[in-house]
Amino acid sequence: MSKIKVKNRIVEIDGDEMTRIMWKMVKDKLLFPFLDMDLEYYDLHLSKRDQTDDRITHDAAEAIKKYGVGVKCATITPDKGRVQEYNLKQMWKSPNGTIRAMLDGTVFRSPILVKNVKPAVKTWEKPIIIGRHAYGDVYKNAELAIPGPGKAEIVFTPADGGETRRMTVQDFDGPGILQGIHNLDASILSFAQACFTLAYDQKIDLWFSVKDTISKTYDARFREIFSHEYELNWKNKFKEANLTYFFTLIDDAVARVMKDKGGFLWACKNYDGDVMSDMVASAFGSLAMMTSVLVSPHGYFEYEAAHGTVQKHYYKHQSGEKTSTNSTALIFAWTGGLKKRGELDGTPEVVEFAKRLEESTIKTIENGIMTGDMARIAEPKPKRPVSTEEFIDVIASQL
Ligand code: NAP
Ligand code: MG
């Protein structure tokens, strides 16, 4: 059989622990036997990041800017324990944070559905993708504990020497608490652009929700920026593709989501997205069935699994025990990247291959061949969960 040629390079970003073990298996058993592809390889193993003073992470992000499409394995974000474990020069920053900042991107998480795991919300038939604005609000706040009576104000002093503006927040007559938050027009716009880009790319409706009835300046600005971006750049495209941009209040959105079939992108403010993405992930099943894509408004895409390096399973693997770790989200990171590459290159056979690999993975699970995490929640239950390697082998033969 001749291999399918992938025309342009995909940026491959290798990672740590159990996901690194599965990453190699996926490439060796599910990709290289079928694809003739050139990869631009960056090894983000924690020791490599340490050796290069984290230059490798910056280089990987630059490569995604150059080639447009990246696929990333999970990586350790070091804490004190990891600094000791890997004898690190310093506590390097989260690679995902670095890459996200360099690409100016927004992260979208999307669940992979199989027939034998029913979502906790029984009306959900299609994935609900959550887009979380990852800048500002309560995550970059200023807080004060108020000890007793006094006046709390917000004050803005213009850099150009213009008139200072101030407003009373509260005249305290006893102890309390105070918080100041902010956001930036540029960041909100970039978030809006990433959301419209992804919804259009995947041909799904876009929902956006804030609380502008209560927050008439702050949340209202989010609504205005989204609405302006829609009118200016997407209205016609959405109409042609038969897609809807739907704005509603956050509480109305929550109520509707619980009764909807799914199959849309829900753009959320930072806090809403933090909370709702965990609710949606848990209601759909396993963390190992959740993919994640970083979309930059400049047209770069980076695909990965939403879960981490599965540390506990890795220690088991290292001590020679059999593991049962689910590679589905890692496989879908690759298929996401391949589909995008094929689309950009105009090579439908690459897109077709990626779709078949996705189907083979889903069919394998639906045929009752699954790892421990899925065996716990599937109906009917399989006789026994398969090992990490067996799962990939069965997908390969299915493929
Ligand atoms: P994790 O790797 O997501 O795993 C947490 C637990 O979820 C696992 O112990 C396992 O539960 C279950 N799980 C996750 N993925 C699974 C899979 N593919 N198959 C089966 N079960 C799966 O989170 P963590 O162990 O807290 O974090 C480990 C490291 O990952 C940390 O160093 C963190 O910095 C890093 N991390 C990286 C990323 C990223 O690169 N995107 C994201 C998050 C975390 P059971 O033990 O019950 O089987
Ligand atoms: Mg959260």
GROMACS .gro file of C-alpha atoms and ligand atoms in nm:
model
  448
    1MET     CA    1   0.000   0.000   0.000
    2SER     CA    2   0.137   0.342  -0.084
    3LYS     CA    3   0.137   0.600   0.193
    4ILE     CA    4  -0.070   0.918   0.194
    5LYS     CA    5   0.145   1.223   0.142
    6VAL     CA    6   0.106   1.514   0.386
    7LYS     CA    7   0.217   1.813   0.180
    8ASN     CA    8   0.335   2.071   0.432
    9ARG     CA    9   0.490   2.035   0.773
   10ILE     CA   10   0.305   1.987   1.097
   11VAL     CA   11   0.477   2.115   1.410
   12GLU     CA   12   0.506   1.825   1.653
   13ILE     CA   13   0.553   1.915   2.020
   14ASP     CA   14   0.652   1.621   2.237
   15GLY     CA   15   0.587   1.614   2.611
   16ASP     CA   16   0.614   1.425   2.938
   17GLU     CA   17   0.531   1.112   3.136
   18MET     CA   18   0.248   0.878   3.032
   19THR     CA   19   0.133   1.096   2.745
   20ARG     CA   20   0.488   1.085   2.603
   21ILE     CA   21   0.474   0.703   2.611
   22MET     CA   22   0.136   0.700   2.433
   23TRP     CA   23   0.246   0.973   2.191
   24LYS     CA   24   0.516   0.744   2.048
   25MET     CA   25   0.279   0.447   2.027
   26VAL     CA   26   0.021   0.655   1.841
   27LYS     CA   27   0.279   0.776   1.590
   28ASP     CA   28   0.437   0.433   1.539
   29LYS     CA   29   0.115   0.234   1.513
   30LEU     CA   30  -0.150   0.472   1.382
   31LEU     CA   31   0.028   0.740   1.180
   32PHE     CA   32   0.366   0.644   1.032
   33PRO     CA   33   0.241   0.317   0.873
   34PHE     CA   34  -0.011   0.518   0.669
   35LEU     CA   35   0.129   0.866   0.624
   36ASP     CA   36   0.433   1.005   0.452
   37MET     CA   37   0.480   1.323   0.652
   38ASP     CA   38   0.748   1.569   0.744
   39LEU     CA   39   0.729   1.681   1.104
   40GLU     CA   40   0.892   1.984   1.255
   41TYR     CA   41   0.985   1.829   1.591
   42TYR     CA   42   1.021   2.013   1.923
   43ASP     CA   43   1.090   1.816   2.236
   44LEU     CA   44   0.931   1.989   2.535
   45HIS     CA   45   1.028   1.714   2.779
   46LEU     CA   46   1.088   1.896   3.106
   47SER     CA   47   1.461   1.816   3.102
   48LYS     CA   48   1.490   1.964   2.750
   49ARG     CA   49   1.313   2.281   2.858
   50ASP     CA   50   1.557   2.303   3.148
   51GLN     CA   51   1.863   2.242   2.928
   52THR     CA   52   1.757   2.514   2.683
   53ASP     CA   53   1.641   2.762   2.950
   54ASP     CA   54   1.295   2.716   2.798
   55ARG     CA   55   1.409   2.845   2.457
   56ILE     CA   56   1.263   2.529   2.304
   57THR     CA   57   0.909   2.635   2.405
   58HIS     CA   58   0.952   2.972   2.235
   59ASP     CA   59   1.095   2.803   1.926
   60ALA     CA   60   0.797   2.568   1.913
   61ALA     CA   61   0.554   2.860   1.926
   62GLU     CA   62   0.751   3.040   1.651
   63ALA     CA   63   0.732   2.724   1.440
   64ILE     CA   64   0.352   2.715   1.474
   65LYS     CA   65   0.348   3.075   1.350
   66LYS     CA   66   0.557   2.966   1.051
   67TYR     CA   67   0.373   2.645   0.956
   68GLY     CA   68   0.025   2.728   1.088
   69VAL     CA   69  -0.055   2.390   1.244
   70GLY     CA   70   0.082   2.232   1.561
   71VAL     CA   71   0.003   1.917   1.758
   72LYS     CA   72   0.110   1.907   2.121
   73CYS     CA   73   0.156   1.632   2.378
   74ALA     CA   74   0.081   1.710   2.745
   75THR     CA   75   0.366   1.867   2.940
   76ILE     CA   76   0.450   1.906   3.306
   77THR     CA   77   0.404   2.254   3.452
   78PRO     CA   78   0.671   2.241   3.720
   79ASP     CA   79   0.595   2.306   4.086
   80LYS     CA   80   0.834   2.273   4.383
   81GLY     CA   81   0.813   1.894   4.377
   82ARG     CA   82   0.902   1.880   4.006
   83VAL     CA   83   1.198   2.115   4.055
   84GLN     CA   84   1.342   1.853   4.292
   85GLU     CA   85   1.233   1.553   4.087
   86TYR     CA   86   1.402   1.682   3.769
   87ASN     CA   87   1.674   1.884   3.941
   88LEU     CA   88   1.564   2.199   3.753
   89LYS     CA   89   1.750   2.528   3.728
   90GLN     CA   90   1.425   2.709   3.800
   91MET     CA   91   1.048   2.663   3.811
   92TRP     CA   92   0.979   2.711   3.439
   93LYS     CA   93   0.648   2.861   3.336
   94SER     CA   94   0.360   2.659   3.192
   95PRO     CA   95   0.445   2.584   2.825
   96ASN     CA   96   0.077   2.618   2.738
   97GLY     CA   97   0.071   2.963   2.893
   98THR     CA   98   0.382   3.066   2.700
   99ILE     CA   99   0.252   2.934   2.367
  100ARG     CA  100  -0.093   3.085   2.424
  101ALA     CA  101   0.060   3.426   2.496
  102MET     CA  102   0.286   3.409   2.189
  103LEU     CA  103   0.004   3.309   1.953
  104ASP     CA  104  -0.249   3.543   2.119
  105GLY     CA  105  -0.484   3.247   2.120
  106THR     CA  106  -0.802   3.123   2.280
  107VAL     CA  107  -0.844   2.765   2.400
  108PHE     CA  108  -1.154   2.569   2.301
  109ARG     CA  109  -1.235   2.238   2.468
  110SER     CA  110  -1.455   1.988   2.297
  111PRO     CA  111  -1.578   1.643   2.408
  112ILE     CA  112  -1.561   1.326   2.196
  113LEU     CA  113  -1.889   1.135   2.212
  114VAL     CA  114  -1.941   0.759   2.197
  115LYS     CA  115  -2.275   0.577   2.199
  116ASN     CA  116  -2.202   0.362   2.503
  117VAL     CA  117  -2.134   0.654   2.736
  118LYS     CA  118  -2.443   0.868   2.786
  119PRO     CA  119  -2.393   1.232   2.885
  120ALA     CA  120  -2.531   1.315   3.229
  121VAL     CA  121  -2.762   1.565   3.058
  122LYS     CA  122  -2.994   1.343   2.857
  123THR     CA  123  -3.081   1.593   2.584
  124TRP     CA  124  -2.716   1.636   2.479
  125GLU     CA  125  -2.654   1.458   2.150
  126LYS     CA  126  -2.372   1.662   2.004
  127PRO     CA  127  -2.060   1.816   2.156
  128ILE     CA  128  -2.078   2.148   2.334
  129ILE     CA  129  -1.754   2.334   2.280
  130ILE     CA  130  -1.657   2.587   2.543
  131GLY     CA  131  -1.449   2.891   2.451
  132ARG     CA  132  -1.306   3.059   2.758
  133HIS     CA  133  -1.171   3.411   2.749
  134ALA     CA  134  -0.837   3.369   2.922
  135TYR     CA  135  -0.753   3.726   3.023
  136GLY     CA  136  -0.847   3.953   3.310
  137ASP     CA  137  -1.160   3.982   3.524
  138VAL     CA  138  -1.131   3.811   3.861
  139TYR     CA  139  -0.812   3.628   3.753
  140LYS     CA  140  -0.616   3.952   3.750
  141ASN     CA  141  -0.788   4.139   4.028
  142ALA     CA  142  -0.694   4.372   4.311
  143GLU     CA  143  -0.857   4.287   4.643
  144LEU     CA  144  -0.871   4.456   4.979
  145ALA     CA  145  -1.011   4.348   5.312
  146ILE     CA  146  -1.190   4.650   5.458
  147PRO     CA  147  -1.130   4.671   5.833
  148GLY     CA  148  -1.405   4.916   5.922
  149PRO     CA  149  -1.598   5.231   5.825
  150GLY     CA  150  -1.464   5.436   5.534
  151LYS     CA  151  -1.509   5.528   5.169
  152ALA     CA  152  -1.410   5.295   4.881
  153GLU     CA  153  -1.357   5.449   4.535
  154ILE     CA  154  -1.234   5.354   4.190
  155VAL     CA  155  -0.995   5.610   4.046
  156PHE     CA  156  -0.854   5.637   3.694
  157THR     CA  157  -0.558   5.869   3.630
  158PRO     CA  158  -0.501   5.921   3.254
  159ALA     CA  159  -0.138   5.884   3.138
  160ASP     CA  160  -0.173   6.195   2.917
  161GLY     CA  161  -0.243   6.416   3.217
  162GLY     CA  162  -0.615   6.445   3.144
  163GLU     CA  163  -0.873   6.476   3.413
  164THR     CA  164  -0.875   6.208   3.685
  165ARG     CA  165  -1.200   6.015   3.708
  166ARG     CA  166  -1.336   5.870   4.029
  167MET     CA  167  -1.646   5.693   4.146
  168THR     CA  168  -1.765   5.576   4.485
  169VAL     CA  169  -1.797   5.200   4.514
  170GLN     CA  170  -1.932   5.194   4.868
  171ASP     CA  171  -1.945   5.402   5.184
  172PHE     CA  172  -1.858   5.130   5.435
  173ASP     CA  173  -2.009   5.157   5.780
  174GLY     CA  174  -1.841   4.838   5.899
  175PRO     CA  175  -1.590   4.571   5.790
  176GLY     CA  176  -1.621   4.419   5.444
  177ILE     CA  177  -1.435   4.331   5.126
  178LEU     CA  178  -1.348   4.513   4.804
  179GLN     CA  179  -1.237   4.402   4.460
  180GLY     CA  180  -1.120   4.578   4.143
  181ILE     CA  181  -1.118   4.402   3.807
  182HIS     CA  182  -1.046   4.507   3.450
  183ASN     CA  183  -1.032   4.392   3.092
  184LEU     CA  184  -0.889   4.525   2.764
  185ASP     CA  185  -1.070   4.601   2.439
  186ALA     CA  186  -0.786   4.440   2.243
  187SER     CA  187  -0.809   4.116   2.440
  188ILE     CA  188  -1.188   4.097   2.412
  189LEU     CA  189  -1.167   4.159   2.038
  190SER     CA  190  -0.905   3.892   1.993
  191PHE     CA  191  -1.126   3.650   2.191
  192ALA     CA  192  -1.426   3.739   1.974
  193GLN     CA  193  -1.223   3.686   1.656
  194ALA     CA  194  -1.100   3.346   1.776
  195CYS     CA  195  -1.459   3.242   1.859
  196PHE     CA  196  -1.601   3.346   1.522
  197THR     CA  197  -1.303   3.180   1.349
  198LEU     CA  198  -1.357   2.849   1.526
  199ALA     CA  199  -1.736   2.843   1.486
  200TYR     CA  200  -1.702   2.917   1.114
  201ASP     CA  201  -1.420   2.666   1.079
  202GLN     CA  202  -1.628   2.388   1.236
  203LYS     CA  203  -1.958   2.508   1.086
  204ILE     CA  204  -2.137   2.535   1.420
  205ASP     CA  205  -2.347   2.811   1.578
  206LEU     CA  206  -2.187   3.053   1.822
  207TRP     CA  207  -2.350   3.143   2.153
  208PHE     CA  208  -2.219   3.428   2.362
  209SER     CA  209  -2.343   3.521   2.705
  210VAL     CA  210  -2.269   3.796   2.957
  211LYS     CA  211  -2.471   3.981   3.222
  212ASP     CA  212  -2.506   4.321   3.057
  213THR     CA  213  -2.844   4.393   3.217
  214ILE     CA  214  -2.662   4.425   3.550
  215SER     CA  215  -2.315   4.527   3.433
  216LYS     CA  216  -2.410   4.805   3.196
  217THR     CA  217  -2.056   4.922   3.120
  218TYR     CA  218  -1.825   4.626   3.185
  219ASP     CA  219  -2.021   4.330   3.049
  220ALA     CA  220  -2.190   4.559   2.799
  221ARG     CA  221  -1.848   4.627   2.642
  222PHE     CA  222  -1.803   4.252   2.578
  223ARG     CA  223  -2.140   4.239   2.406
  224GLU     CA  224  -2.065   4.549   2.195
  225ILE     CA  225  -1.728   4.420   2.080
  226PHE     CA  226  -1.870   4.079   1.982
  227SER     CA  227  -2.163   4.238   1.806
  228HIS     CA  228  -1.942   4.486   1.619
  229GLU     CA  229  -1.702   4.211   1.509
  230TYR     CA  230  -1.997   4.000   1.390
  231GLU     CA  231  -2.152   4.281   1.187
  232LEU     CA  232  -1.818   4.383   1.038
  233ASN     CA  233  -1.657   4.053   0.947
  234TRP     CA  234  -1.887   3.752   0.990
  235LYS     CA  235  -2.251   3.831   0.923
  236ASN     CA  236  -2.238   3.745   0.554
  237LYS     CA  237  -2.013   3.442   0.600
  238PHE     CA  238  -2.241   3.308   0.873
  239LYS     CA  239  -2.549   3.362   0.658
  240GLU     CA  240  -2.395   3.182   0.361
  241ALA     CA  241  -2.295   2.890   0.582
  242ASN     CA  242  -2.638   2.889   0.749
  243LEU     CA  243  -2.487   2.958   1.092
  244THR     CA  244  -2.626   3.167   1.377
  245TYR     CA  245  -2.459   3.408   1.616
  246PHE     CA  246  -2.678   3.403   1.923
  247PHE     CA  247  -2.636   3.645   2.212
  248THR     CA  248  -2.820   3.591   2.538
  249LEU     CA  249  -2.783   3.657   2.911
  250ILE     CA  250  -2.559   3.412   3.096
  251ASP     CA  251  -2.841   3.276   3.313
  252ASP     CA  252  -3.064   3.228   3.010
  253ALA     CA  253  -2.776   3.052   2.832
  254VAL     CA  254  -2.728   2.814   3.125
  255ALA     CA  255  -3.099   2.731   3.129
  256ARG     CA  256  -3.107   2.673   2.753
  257VAL     CA  257  -2.790   2.462   2.744
  258MET     CA  258  -2.957   2.210   2.976
  259LYS     CA  259  -3.240   2.157   2.728
  260ASP     CA  260  -3.049   2.184   2.402
  261LYS     CA  261  -2.916   1.908   2.178
  262GLY     CA  262  -2.566   2.061   2.174
  263GLY     CA  263  -2.354   2.105   1.863
  264PHE     CA  264  -2.251   2.468   1.918
  265LEU     CA  265  -1.969   2.681   2.052
  266TRP     CA  266  -2.042   2.858   2.377
  267ALA     CA  267  -1.817   3.160   2.423
  268CYS     CA  268  -1.779   3.245   2.791
  269LYS     CA  269  -1.615   3.517   2.994
  270ASN     CA  270  -1.316   3.401   3.196
  271TYR     CA  271  -1.496   3.292   3.514
  272ASP     CA  272  -1.802   3.152   3.337
  273GLY     CA  273  -1.573   2.949   3.109
  274ASP     CA  274  -1.368   2.818   3.401
  275VAL     CA  275  -1.679   2.690   3.576
  276MET     CA  276  -1.883   2.580   3.274
  277SER     CA  277  -1.599   2.392   3.105
  278ASP     CA  278  -1.560   2.167   3.410
  279MET     CA  279  -1.933   2.111   3.428
  280VAL     CA  280  -1.956   2.025   3.058
  281ALA     CA  281  -1.647   1.799   3.073
  282SER     CA  282  -1.775   1.605   3.369
  283ALA     CA  283  -2.126   1.571   3.224
  284PHE     CA  284  -1.984   1.428   2.899
  285GLY     CA  285  -1.779   1.157   3.075
  286SER     CA  286  -1.400   1.125   3.096
  287LEU     CA  287  -1.119   1.378   3.084
  288ALA     CA  288  -0.949   1.144   2.837
  289MET     CA  289  -1.234   1.212   2.592
  290MET     CA  290  -1.180   1.587   2.581
  291THR     CA  291  -0.975   1.758   2.313
  292SER     CA  292  -0.853   2.109   2.311
  293VAL     CA  293  -0.755   2.349   2.035
  294LEU     CA  294  -0.577   2.679   2.061
  295VAL     CA  295  -0.706   2.914   1.792
  296SER     CA  296  -0.518   3.231   1.716
  297PRO     CA  297  -0.699   3.516   1.541
  298HIS     CA  298  -0.398   3.524   1.304
  299GLY     CA  299  -0.497   3.181   1.172
  300TYR     CA  300  -0.269   2.944   1.366
  301PHE     CA  301  -0.407   2.627   1.520
  302GLU     CA  302  -0.258   2.406   1.792
  303TYR     CA  303  -0.429   2.080   1.889
  304GLU     CA  304  -0.386   1.881   2.210
  305ALA     CA  305  -0.558   1.660   2.466
  306ALA     CA  306  -0.726   1.854   2.747
  307HIS     CA  307  -0.582   1.626   3.017
  308GLY     CA  308  -0.236   1.635   3.172
  309THR     CA  309   0.054   1.390   3.164
  310VAL     CA  310  -0.133   1.128   3.374
  311GLN     CA  311   0.145   1.116   3.631
  312LYS     CA  312   0.007   0.833   3.849
  313HIS     CA  313  -0.021   0.596   3.552
  314TYR     CA  314   0.335   0.686   3.446
  315TYR     CA  315   0.480   0.588   3.784
  316LYS     CA  316   0.299   0.255   3.751
  317HIS     CA  317   0.439   0.212   3.401
  318GLN     CA  318   0.789   0.291   3.527
  319SER     CA  319   0.767   0.031   3.798
  320GLY     CA  320   0.684  -0.228   3.533
  321GLU     CA  321   0.309  -0.257   3.603
  322LYS     CA  322   0.051  -0.276   3.324
  323THR     CA  323  -0.136   0.048   3.264
  324SER     CA  324  -0.477   0.116   3.116
  325THR     CA  325  -0.447   0.474   2.996
  326ASN     CA  326  -0.680   0.617   2.735
  327SER     CA  327  -0.512   0.765   2.425
  328THR     CA  328  -0.833   0.889   2.258
  329ALA     CA  329  -0.780   1.261   2.318
  330LEU     CA  330  -0.417   1.234   2.203
  331ILE     CA  331  -0.528   1.058   1.885
  332PHE     CA  332  -0.785   1.331   1.825
  333ALA     CA  333  -0.517   1.595   1.874
  334TRP     CA  334  -0.336   1.439   1.578
  335THR     CA  335  -0.651   1.400   1.368
  336GLY     CA  336  -0.744   1.762   1.440
  337GLY     CA  337  -0.402   1.875   1.320
  338LEU     CA  338  -0.412   1.648   1.015
  339LYS     CA  339  -0.760   1.763   0.913
  340LYS     CA  340  -0.652   2.126   0.939
  341ARG     CA  341  -0.326   2.058   0.750
  342GLY     CA  342  -0.517   1.874   0.474
  343GLU     CA  343  -0.770   2.155   0.451
  344LEU     CA  344  -0.502   2.426   0.425
  345ASP     CA  345  -0.296   2.220   0.177
  346GLY     CA  346  -0.595   2.118  -0.036
  347THR     CA  347  -0.526   1.745   0.019
  348PRO     CA  348  -0.866   1.581   0.087
  349GLU     CA  349  -0.704   1.236   0.121
  350VAL     CA  350  -0.528   1.356   0.437
  351VAL     CA  351  -0.859   1.484   0.579
  352GLU     CA  352  -1.022   1.154   0.486
  353PHE     CA  353  -0.749   0.955   0.663
  354ALA     CA  354  -0.791   1.162   0.980
  355LYS     CA  355  -1.167   1.104   0.975
  356ARG     CA  356  -1.117   0.729   0.938
  357LEU     CA  357  -0.877   0.724   1.228
  358GLU     CA  358  -1.136   0.907   1.439
  359GLU     CA  359  -1.406   0.661   1.331
  360SER     CA  360  -1.181   0.363   1.408
  361THR     CA  361  -1.114   0.498   1.757
  362ILE     CA  362  -1.483   0.560   1.830
  363LYS     CA  363  -1.584   0.223   1.684
  364THR     CA  364  -1.326   0.047   1.899
  365ILE     CA  365  -1.480   0.194   2.215
  366GLU     CA  366  -1.834   0.133   2.090
  367ASN     CA  367  -1.737  -0.232   2.029
  368GLY     CA  368  -1.659  -0.259   2.400
  369ILE     CA  369  -1.279  -0.235   2.377
  370MET     CA  370  -1.184   0.038   2.621
  371THR     CA  371  -0.947   0.149   2.894
  372GLY     CA  372  -1.028   0.165   3.265
  373ASP     CA  373  -1.153   0.522   3.276
  374MET     CA  374  -1.422   0.441   3.017
  375ALA     CA  375  -1.500   0.095   3.154
  376ARG     CA  376  -1.616   0.266   3.474
  377ILE     CA  377  -1.881   0.475   3.295
  378ALA     CA  378  -1.979   0.272   2.986
  379GLU     CA  379  -2.314   0.095   2.947
  380PRO     CA  380  -2.291  -0.201   2.900
  381LYS     CA  381  -1.971  -0.256   3.097
  382PRO     CA  382  -1.693  -0.442   2.914
  383LYS     CA  383  -1.573  -0.779   3.053
  384ARG     CA  384  -1.234  -0.625   3.128
  385PRO     CA  385  -1.059  -0.298   3.050
  386VAL     CA  386  -0.774  -0.330   2.799
  387SER     CA  387  -0.418  -0.206   2.849
  388THR     CA  388  -0.279   0.117   2.707
  389GLU     CA  389  -0.107  -0.071   2.426
  390GLU     CA  390  -0.387  -0.318   2.347
  391PHE     CA  391  -0.629  -0.028   2.296
  392ILE     CA  392  -0.403   0.129   2.034
  393ASP     CA  393  -0.339  -0.211   1.870
  394VAL     CA  394  -0.712  -0.274   1.828
  395ILE     CA  395  -0.760   0.073   1.677
  396ALA     CA  396  -0.475  -0.004   1.436
  397SER     CA  397  -0.637  -0.327   1.319
  398GLN     CA  398  -0.975  -0.154   1.292
  399LEU     CA  399  -0.808   0.115   1.082
  400NAP     P1  400  -0.401   1.456   3.459
  400NAP     O1  401  -0.277   1.416   3.393
  400NAP     O2  402  -0.505   1.519   3.375
  400NAP     O3  403  -0.464   1.328   3.532
  400NAP     C1  404  -0.556   1.337   3.639
  400NAP     C2  405  -0.632   1.205   3.653
  400NAP     O4  406  -0.732   1.198   3.551
  400NAP     C3  407  -0.546   1.083   3.633
  400NAP     O5  408  -0.481   1.044   3.751
  400NAP     C4  409  -0.648   0.983   3.585
  400NAP     O6  410  -0.731   0.936   3.691
  400NAP     C5  411  -0.738   1.068   3.497
  400NAP     N1  412  -0.691   1.075   3.356
  400NAP     C6  413  -0.646   1.184   3.290
  400NAP     N2  414  -0.615   1.153   3.164
  400NAP     C7  415  -0.638   1.021   3.150
  400NAP     C8  416  -0.624   0.931   3.041
  400NAP     N3  417  -0.576   0.971   2.922
  400NAP     N4  418  -0.657   0.801   3.059
  400NAP     C9  419  -0.705   0.761   3.179
  400NAP     N5  420  -0.721   0.842   3.284
  400NAP    C10  421  -0.689   0.970   3.271
  400NAP     O7  422  -0.367   1.556   3.578
  400NAP     P2  423  -0.253   1.545   3.690
  400NAP     O8  424  -0.210   1.405   3.712
  400NAP     O9  425  -0.307   1.625   3.799
  400NAP    O10  426  -0.135   1.626   3.628
  400NAP    C11  427  -0.016   1.564   3.583
  400NAP    C12  428   0.073   1.666   3.516
  400NAP    O11  429   0.009   1.715   3.399
  400NAP    C13  430   0.105   1.788   3.600
  400NAP    O12  431   0.246   1.799   3.610
  400NAP    C14  432   0.045   1.905   3.525
  400NAP    O13  433   0.132   2.016   3.529
  400NAP    C15  434   0.032   1.854   3.386
  400NAP     N6  435  -0.079   1.910   3.307
  400NAP    C16  436  -0.052   1.940   3.177
  400NAP    C17  437  -0.152   1.985   3.093
  400NAP    C18  438  -0.119   2.015   2.950
  400NAP    O14  439  -0.006   2.002   2.908
  400NAP     N7  440  -0.214   2.054   2.872
  400NAP    C19  441  -0.284   1.998   3.142
  400NAP    C20  442  -0.308   1.964   3.275
  400NAP    C21  443  -0.206   1.919   3.355
  400NAP     P3  444  -0.703   0.802   3.775
  400NAP    O15  445  -0.572   0.822   3.844
  400NAP    O16  446  -0.820   0.798   3.867
  400NAP    O17  447  -0.697   0.687   3.680
  401MG      MG  448  -1.213   2.516   3.616
   0.00000   0.00000   0.00000
